[in-house]
mmCIF file with all atom_site columns, C-alpha atoms in Angstrom:
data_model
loop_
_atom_site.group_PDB
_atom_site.id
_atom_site.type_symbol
_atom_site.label_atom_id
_atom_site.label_alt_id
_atom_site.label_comp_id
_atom_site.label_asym_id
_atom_site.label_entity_id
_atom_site.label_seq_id
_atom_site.pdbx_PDB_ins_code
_atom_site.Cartn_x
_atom_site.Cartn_y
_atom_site.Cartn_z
_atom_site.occupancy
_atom_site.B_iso_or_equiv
_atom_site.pdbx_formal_charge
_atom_site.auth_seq_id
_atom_site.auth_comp_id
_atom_site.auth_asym_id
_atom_site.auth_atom_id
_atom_site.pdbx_PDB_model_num
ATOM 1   C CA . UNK A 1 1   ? 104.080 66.880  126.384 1.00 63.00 ? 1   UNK A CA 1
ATOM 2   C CA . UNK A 1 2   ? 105.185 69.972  124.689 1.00 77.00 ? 2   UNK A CA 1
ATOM 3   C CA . UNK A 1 3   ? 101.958 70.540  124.386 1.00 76.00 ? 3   UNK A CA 1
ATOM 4   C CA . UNK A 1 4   ? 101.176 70.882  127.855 1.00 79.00 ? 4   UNK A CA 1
ATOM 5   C CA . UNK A 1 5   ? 102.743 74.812  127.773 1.00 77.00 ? 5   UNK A CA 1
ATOM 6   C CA . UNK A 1 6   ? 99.918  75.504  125.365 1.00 84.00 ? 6   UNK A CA 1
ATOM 7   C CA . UNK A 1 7   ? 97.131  73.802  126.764 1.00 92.00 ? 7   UNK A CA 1
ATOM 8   C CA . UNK A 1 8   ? 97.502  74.538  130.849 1.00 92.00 ? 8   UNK A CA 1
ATOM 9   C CA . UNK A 1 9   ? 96.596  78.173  130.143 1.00 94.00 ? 9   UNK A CA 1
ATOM 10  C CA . UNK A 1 10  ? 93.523  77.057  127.879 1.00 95.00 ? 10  UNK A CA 1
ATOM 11  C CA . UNK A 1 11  ? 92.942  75.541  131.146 1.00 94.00 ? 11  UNK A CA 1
ATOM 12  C CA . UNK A 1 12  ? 93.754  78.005  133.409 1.00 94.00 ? 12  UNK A CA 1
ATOM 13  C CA . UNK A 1 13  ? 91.497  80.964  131.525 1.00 95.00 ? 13  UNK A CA 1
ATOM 14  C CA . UNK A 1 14  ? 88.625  78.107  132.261 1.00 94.00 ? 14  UNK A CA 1
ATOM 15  C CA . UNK A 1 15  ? 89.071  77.282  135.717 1.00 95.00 ? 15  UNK A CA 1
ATOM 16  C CA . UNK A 1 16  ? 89.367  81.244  136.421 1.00 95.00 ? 16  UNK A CA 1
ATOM 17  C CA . UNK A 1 17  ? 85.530  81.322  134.278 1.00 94.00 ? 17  UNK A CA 1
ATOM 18  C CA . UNK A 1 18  ? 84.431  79.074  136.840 1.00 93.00 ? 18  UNK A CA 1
ATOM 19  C CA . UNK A 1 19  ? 85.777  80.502  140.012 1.00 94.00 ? 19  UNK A CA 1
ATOM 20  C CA . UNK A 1 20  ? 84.508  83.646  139.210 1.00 94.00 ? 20  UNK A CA 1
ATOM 21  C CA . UNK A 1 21  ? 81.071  82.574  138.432 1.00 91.00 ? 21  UNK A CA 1
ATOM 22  C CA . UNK A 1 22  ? 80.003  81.731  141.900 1.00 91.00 ? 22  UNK A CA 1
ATOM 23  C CA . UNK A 1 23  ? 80.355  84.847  142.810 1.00 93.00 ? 23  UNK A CA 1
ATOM 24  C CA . UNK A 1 24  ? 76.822  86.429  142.396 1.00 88.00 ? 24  UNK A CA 1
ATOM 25  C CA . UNK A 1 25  ? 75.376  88.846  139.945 1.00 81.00 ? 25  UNK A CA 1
ATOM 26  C CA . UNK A 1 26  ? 77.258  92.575  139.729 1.00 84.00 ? 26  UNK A CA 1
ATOM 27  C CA . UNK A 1 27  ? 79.458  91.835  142.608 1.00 94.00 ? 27  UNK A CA 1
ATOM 28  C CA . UNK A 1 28  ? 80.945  89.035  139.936 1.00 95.00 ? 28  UNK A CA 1
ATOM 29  C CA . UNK A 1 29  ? 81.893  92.338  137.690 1.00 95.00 ? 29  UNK A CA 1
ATOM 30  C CA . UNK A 1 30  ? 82.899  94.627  140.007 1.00 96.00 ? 30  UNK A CA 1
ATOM 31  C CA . UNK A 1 31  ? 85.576  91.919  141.328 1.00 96.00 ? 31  UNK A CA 1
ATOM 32  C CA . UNK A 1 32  ? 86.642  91.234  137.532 1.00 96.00 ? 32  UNK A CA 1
ATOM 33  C CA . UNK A 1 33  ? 87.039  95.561  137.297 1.00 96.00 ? 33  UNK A CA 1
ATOM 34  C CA . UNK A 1 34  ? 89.406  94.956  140.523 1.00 96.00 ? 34  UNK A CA 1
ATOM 35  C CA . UNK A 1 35  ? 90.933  91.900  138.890 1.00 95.00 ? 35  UNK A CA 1
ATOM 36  C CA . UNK A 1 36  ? 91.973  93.488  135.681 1.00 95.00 ? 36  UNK A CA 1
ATOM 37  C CA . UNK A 1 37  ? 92.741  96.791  137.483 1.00 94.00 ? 37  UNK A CA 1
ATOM 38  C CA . UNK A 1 38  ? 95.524  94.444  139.588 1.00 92.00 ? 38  UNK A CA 1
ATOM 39  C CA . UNK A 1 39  ? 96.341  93.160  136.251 1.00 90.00 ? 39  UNK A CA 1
ATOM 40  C CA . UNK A 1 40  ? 97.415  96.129  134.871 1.00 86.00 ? 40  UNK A CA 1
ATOM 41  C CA . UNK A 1 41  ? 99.885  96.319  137.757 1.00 89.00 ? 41  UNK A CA 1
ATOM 42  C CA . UNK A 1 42  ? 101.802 93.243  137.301 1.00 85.00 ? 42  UNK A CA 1
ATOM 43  C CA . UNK A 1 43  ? 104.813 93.848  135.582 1.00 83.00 ? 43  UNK A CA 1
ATOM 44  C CA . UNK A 1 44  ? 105.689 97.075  137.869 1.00 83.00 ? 44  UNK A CA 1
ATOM 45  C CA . UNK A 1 45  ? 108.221 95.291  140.404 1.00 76.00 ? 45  UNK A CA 1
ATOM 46  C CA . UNK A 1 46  ? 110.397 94.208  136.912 1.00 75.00 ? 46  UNK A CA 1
ATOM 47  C CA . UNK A 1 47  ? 110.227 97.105  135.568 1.00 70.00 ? 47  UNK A CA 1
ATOM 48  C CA . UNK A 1 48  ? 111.037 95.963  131.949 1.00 81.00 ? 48  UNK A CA 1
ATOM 49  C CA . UNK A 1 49  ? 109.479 98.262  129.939 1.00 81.00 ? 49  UNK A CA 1
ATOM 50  C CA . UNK A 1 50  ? 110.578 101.451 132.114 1.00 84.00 ? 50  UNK A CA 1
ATOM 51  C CA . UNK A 1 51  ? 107.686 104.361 132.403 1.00 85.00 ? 51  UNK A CA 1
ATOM 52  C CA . UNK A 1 52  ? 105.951 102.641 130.113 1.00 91.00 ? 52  UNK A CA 1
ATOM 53  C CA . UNK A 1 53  ? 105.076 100.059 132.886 1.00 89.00 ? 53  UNK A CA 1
ATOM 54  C CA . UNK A 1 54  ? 103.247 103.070 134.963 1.00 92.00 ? 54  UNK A CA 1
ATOM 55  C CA . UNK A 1 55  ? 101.530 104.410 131.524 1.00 92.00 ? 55  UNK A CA 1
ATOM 56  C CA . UNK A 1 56  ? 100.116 101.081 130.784 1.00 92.00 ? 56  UNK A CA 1
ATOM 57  C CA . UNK A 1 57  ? 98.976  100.294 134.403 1.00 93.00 ? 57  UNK A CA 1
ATOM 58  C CA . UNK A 1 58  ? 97.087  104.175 134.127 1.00 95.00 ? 58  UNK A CA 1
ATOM 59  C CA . UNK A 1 59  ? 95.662  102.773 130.927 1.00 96.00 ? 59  UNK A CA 1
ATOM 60  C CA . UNK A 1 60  ? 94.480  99.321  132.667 1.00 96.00 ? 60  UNK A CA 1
ATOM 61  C CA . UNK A 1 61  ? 93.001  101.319 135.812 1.00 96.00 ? 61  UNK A CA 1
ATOM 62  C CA . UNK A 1 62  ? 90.900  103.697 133.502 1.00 97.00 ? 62  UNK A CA 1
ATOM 63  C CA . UNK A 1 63  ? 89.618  100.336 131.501 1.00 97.00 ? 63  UNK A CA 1
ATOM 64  C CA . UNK A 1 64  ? 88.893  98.664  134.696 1.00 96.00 ? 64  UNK A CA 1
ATOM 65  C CA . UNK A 1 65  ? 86.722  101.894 135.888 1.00 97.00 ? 65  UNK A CA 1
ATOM 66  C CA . UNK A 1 66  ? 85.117  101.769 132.529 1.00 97.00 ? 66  UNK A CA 1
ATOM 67  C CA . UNK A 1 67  ? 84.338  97.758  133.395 1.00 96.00 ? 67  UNK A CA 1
ATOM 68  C CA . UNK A 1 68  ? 82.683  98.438  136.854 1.00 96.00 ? 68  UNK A CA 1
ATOM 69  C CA . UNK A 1 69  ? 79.692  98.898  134.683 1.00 95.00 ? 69  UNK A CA 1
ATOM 70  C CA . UNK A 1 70  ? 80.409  96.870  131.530 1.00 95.00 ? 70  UNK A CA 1
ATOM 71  C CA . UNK A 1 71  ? 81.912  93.095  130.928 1.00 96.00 ? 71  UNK A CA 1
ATOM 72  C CA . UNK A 1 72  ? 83.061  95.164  127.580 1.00 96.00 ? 72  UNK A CA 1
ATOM 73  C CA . UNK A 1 73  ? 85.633  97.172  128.828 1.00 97.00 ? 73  UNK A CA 1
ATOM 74  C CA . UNK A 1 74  ? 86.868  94.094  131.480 1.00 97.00 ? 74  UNK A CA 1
ATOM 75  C CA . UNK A 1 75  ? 86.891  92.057  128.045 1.00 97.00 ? 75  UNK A CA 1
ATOM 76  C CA . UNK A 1 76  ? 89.117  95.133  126.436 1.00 97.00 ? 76  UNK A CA 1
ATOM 77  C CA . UNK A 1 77  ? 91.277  95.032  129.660 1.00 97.00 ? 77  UNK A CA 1
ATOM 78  C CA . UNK A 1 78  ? 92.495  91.041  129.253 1.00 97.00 ? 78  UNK A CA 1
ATOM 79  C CA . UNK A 1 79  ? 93.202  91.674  125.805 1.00 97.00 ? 79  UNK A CA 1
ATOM 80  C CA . UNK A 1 80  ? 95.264  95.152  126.175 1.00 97.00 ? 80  UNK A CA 1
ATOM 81  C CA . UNK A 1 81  ? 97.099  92.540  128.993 1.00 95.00 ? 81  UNK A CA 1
ATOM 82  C CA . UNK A 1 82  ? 97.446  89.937  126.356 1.00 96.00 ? 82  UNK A CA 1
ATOM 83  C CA . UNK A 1 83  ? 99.260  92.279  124.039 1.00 95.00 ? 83  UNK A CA 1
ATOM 84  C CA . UNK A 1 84  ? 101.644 93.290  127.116 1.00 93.00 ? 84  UNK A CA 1
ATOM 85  C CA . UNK A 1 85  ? 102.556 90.296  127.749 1.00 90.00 ? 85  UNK A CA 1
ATOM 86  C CA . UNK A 1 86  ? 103.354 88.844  124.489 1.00 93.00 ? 86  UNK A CA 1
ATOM 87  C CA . UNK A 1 87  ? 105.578 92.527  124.703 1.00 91.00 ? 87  UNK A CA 1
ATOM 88  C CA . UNK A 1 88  ? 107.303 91.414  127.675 1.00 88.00 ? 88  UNK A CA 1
ATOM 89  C CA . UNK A 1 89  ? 107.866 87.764  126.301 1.00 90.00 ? 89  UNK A CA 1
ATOM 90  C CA . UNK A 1 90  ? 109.401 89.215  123.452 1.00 88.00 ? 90  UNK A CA 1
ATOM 91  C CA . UNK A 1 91  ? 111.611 91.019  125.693 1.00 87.00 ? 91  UNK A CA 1
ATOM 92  C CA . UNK A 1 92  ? 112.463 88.411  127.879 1.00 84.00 ? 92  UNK A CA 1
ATOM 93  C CA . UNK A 1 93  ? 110.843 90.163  130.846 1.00 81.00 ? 93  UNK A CA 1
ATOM 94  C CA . UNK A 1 94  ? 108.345 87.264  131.879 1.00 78.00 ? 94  UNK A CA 1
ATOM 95  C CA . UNK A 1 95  ? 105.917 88.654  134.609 1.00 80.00 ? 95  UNK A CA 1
ATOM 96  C CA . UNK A 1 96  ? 107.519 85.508  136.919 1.00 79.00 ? 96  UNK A CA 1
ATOM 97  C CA . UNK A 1 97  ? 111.026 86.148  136.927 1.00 76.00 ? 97  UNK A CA 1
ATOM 98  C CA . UNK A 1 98  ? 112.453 82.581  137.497 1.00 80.00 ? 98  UNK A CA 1
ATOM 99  C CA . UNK A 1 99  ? 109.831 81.090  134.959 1.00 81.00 ? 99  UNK A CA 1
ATOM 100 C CA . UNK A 1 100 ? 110.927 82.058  131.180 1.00 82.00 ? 100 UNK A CA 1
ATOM 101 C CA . UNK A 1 101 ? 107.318 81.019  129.525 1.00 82.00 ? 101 UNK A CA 1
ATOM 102 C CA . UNK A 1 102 ? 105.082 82.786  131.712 1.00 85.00 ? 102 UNK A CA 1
ATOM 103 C CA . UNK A 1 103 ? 104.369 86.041  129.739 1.00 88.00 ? 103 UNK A CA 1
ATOM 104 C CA . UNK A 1 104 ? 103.375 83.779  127.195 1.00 90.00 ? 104 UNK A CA 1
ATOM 105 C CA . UNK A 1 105 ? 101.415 81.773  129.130 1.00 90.00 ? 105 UNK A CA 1
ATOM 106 C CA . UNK A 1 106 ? 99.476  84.623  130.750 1.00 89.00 ? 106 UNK A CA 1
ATOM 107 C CA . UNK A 1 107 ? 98.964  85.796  126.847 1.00 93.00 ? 107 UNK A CA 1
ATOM 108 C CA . UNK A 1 108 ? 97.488  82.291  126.004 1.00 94.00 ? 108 UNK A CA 1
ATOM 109 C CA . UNK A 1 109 ? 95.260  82.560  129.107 1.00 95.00 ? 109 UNK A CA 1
ATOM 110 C CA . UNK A 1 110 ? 93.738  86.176  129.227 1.00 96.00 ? 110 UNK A CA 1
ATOM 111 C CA . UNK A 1 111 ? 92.217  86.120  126.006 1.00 97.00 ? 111 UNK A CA 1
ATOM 112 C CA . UNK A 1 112 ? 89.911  82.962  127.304 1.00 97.00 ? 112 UNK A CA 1
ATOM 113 C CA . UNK A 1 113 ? 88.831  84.919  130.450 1.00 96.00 ? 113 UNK A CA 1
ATOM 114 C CA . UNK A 1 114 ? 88.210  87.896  127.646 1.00 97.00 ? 114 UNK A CA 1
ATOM 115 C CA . UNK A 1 115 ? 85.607  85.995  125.554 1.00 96.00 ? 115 UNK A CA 1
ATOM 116 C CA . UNK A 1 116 ? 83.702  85.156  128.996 1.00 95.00 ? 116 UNK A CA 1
ATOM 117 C CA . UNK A 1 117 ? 83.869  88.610  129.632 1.00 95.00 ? 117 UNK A CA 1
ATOM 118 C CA . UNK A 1 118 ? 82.438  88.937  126.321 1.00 96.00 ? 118 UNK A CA 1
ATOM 119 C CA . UNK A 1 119 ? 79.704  86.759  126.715 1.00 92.00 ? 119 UNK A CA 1
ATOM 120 C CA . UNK A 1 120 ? 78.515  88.344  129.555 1.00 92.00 ? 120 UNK A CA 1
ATOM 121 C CA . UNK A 1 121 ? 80.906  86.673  132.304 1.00 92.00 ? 121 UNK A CA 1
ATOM 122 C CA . UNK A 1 122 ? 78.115  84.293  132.687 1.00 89.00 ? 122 UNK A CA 1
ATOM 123 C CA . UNK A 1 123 ? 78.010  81.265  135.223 1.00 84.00 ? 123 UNK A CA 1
ATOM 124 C CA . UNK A 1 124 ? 77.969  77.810  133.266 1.00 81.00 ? 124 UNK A CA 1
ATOM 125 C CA . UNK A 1 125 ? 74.716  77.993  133.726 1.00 79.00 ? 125 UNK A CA 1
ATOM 126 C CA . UNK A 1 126 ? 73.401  81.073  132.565 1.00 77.00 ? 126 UNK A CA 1
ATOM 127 C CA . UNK A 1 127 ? 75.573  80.582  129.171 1.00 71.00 ? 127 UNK A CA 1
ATOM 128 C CA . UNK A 1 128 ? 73.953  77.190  128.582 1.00 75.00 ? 128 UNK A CA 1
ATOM 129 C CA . UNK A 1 129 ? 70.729  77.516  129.663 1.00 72.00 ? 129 UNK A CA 1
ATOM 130 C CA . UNK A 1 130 ? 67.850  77.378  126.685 1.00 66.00 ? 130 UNK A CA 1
ATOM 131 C CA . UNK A 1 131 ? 66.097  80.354  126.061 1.00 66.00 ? 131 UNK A CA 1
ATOM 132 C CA . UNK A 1 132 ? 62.333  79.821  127.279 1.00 66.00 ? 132 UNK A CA 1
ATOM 133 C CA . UNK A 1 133 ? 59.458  79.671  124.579 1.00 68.00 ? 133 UNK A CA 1
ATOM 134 C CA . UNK A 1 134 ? 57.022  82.311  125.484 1.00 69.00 ? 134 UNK A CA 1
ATOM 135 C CA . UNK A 1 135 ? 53.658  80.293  126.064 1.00 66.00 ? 135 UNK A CA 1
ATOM 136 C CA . UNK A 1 136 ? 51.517  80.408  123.342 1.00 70.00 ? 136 UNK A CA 1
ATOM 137 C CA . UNK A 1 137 ? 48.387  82.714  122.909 1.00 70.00 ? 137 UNK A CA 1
ATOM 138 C CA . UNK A 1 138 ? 45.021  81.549  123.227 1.00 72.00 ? 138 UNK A CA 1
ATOM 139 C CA . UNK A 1 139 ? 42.330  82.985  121.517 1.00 69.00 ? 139 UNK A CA 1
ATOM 140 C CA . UNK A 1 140 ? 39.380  83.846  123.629 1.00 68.00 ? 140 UNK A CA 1
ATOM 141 C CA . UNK A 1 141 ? 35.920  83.112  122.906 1.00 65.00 ? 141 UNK A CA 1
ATOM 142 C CA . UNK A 1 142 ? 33.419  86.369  122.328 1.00 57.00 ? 142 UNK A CA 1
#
């Protein structure tokens, strides 16, 4: 089971995919620009990084204004939070105080929400479905 650590956050990232997809169309992005915008805001009550924690929340808000009109920038956003929390793992300032592992778990987990991002932040769905053949052209008598 030491696995587990590793895998839940796979899991999580997934789950979070799915969630989000039944919410329709561009509302689905616009809550993902809020989501990543709330993101950035996080580690703020610890404090662990000092002003930097304010600088990189700025930073997350202007990504996540950027992202109200691009699943880009939202992608961007989950990775610039992947890199802070692997930061505040490193620094033993885990965004759950009581929980050691949970910077790095976030850090496992926002990079799979970032490559749905990437792709779109597509339902199921839309991401699977075949691409229709156009119907072919018939040649019409003179």
């Amino acid at each position: 089971m030491e696995f587990l650590p590793y895998i839940a956050p796979v899991g999580i990232g997934i789950v979070y995919a799915l969630l989000m997809s039944v919410i329709r169309g561009p509302h689905r992005r616009t809550v993902n620009a809020l989501m990543i915008a709330g993101a950035g805001a996080a580690y703020l009550s610890g404090g662990g990084m000092g002003g930097f924690e304010f600088a990189f929340t700025a930073l997350l808000v202007y990504v996540a204004f950027r992202g109200l009109n691009s699943w880009g920038w939202i992608g961007v956003g989950w990775l610039l939070h992947t890199a802070w929390d692997v930061v505040h793992h490193l620094k033993g300032h885990p965004i759950v105080p009581f929980e050691h592992g949970s910077s790095m778990g976030c850090a496992i987990c926002d990079p799979v929400i970032a490559l749905w991002c990437f792709a779109g932040g597509r339902s199921p769905r839309e991401l699977f479905r075949r691409p229709r053949r156009p119907a072919p052209v018939r040649e019409q008598a003179a």
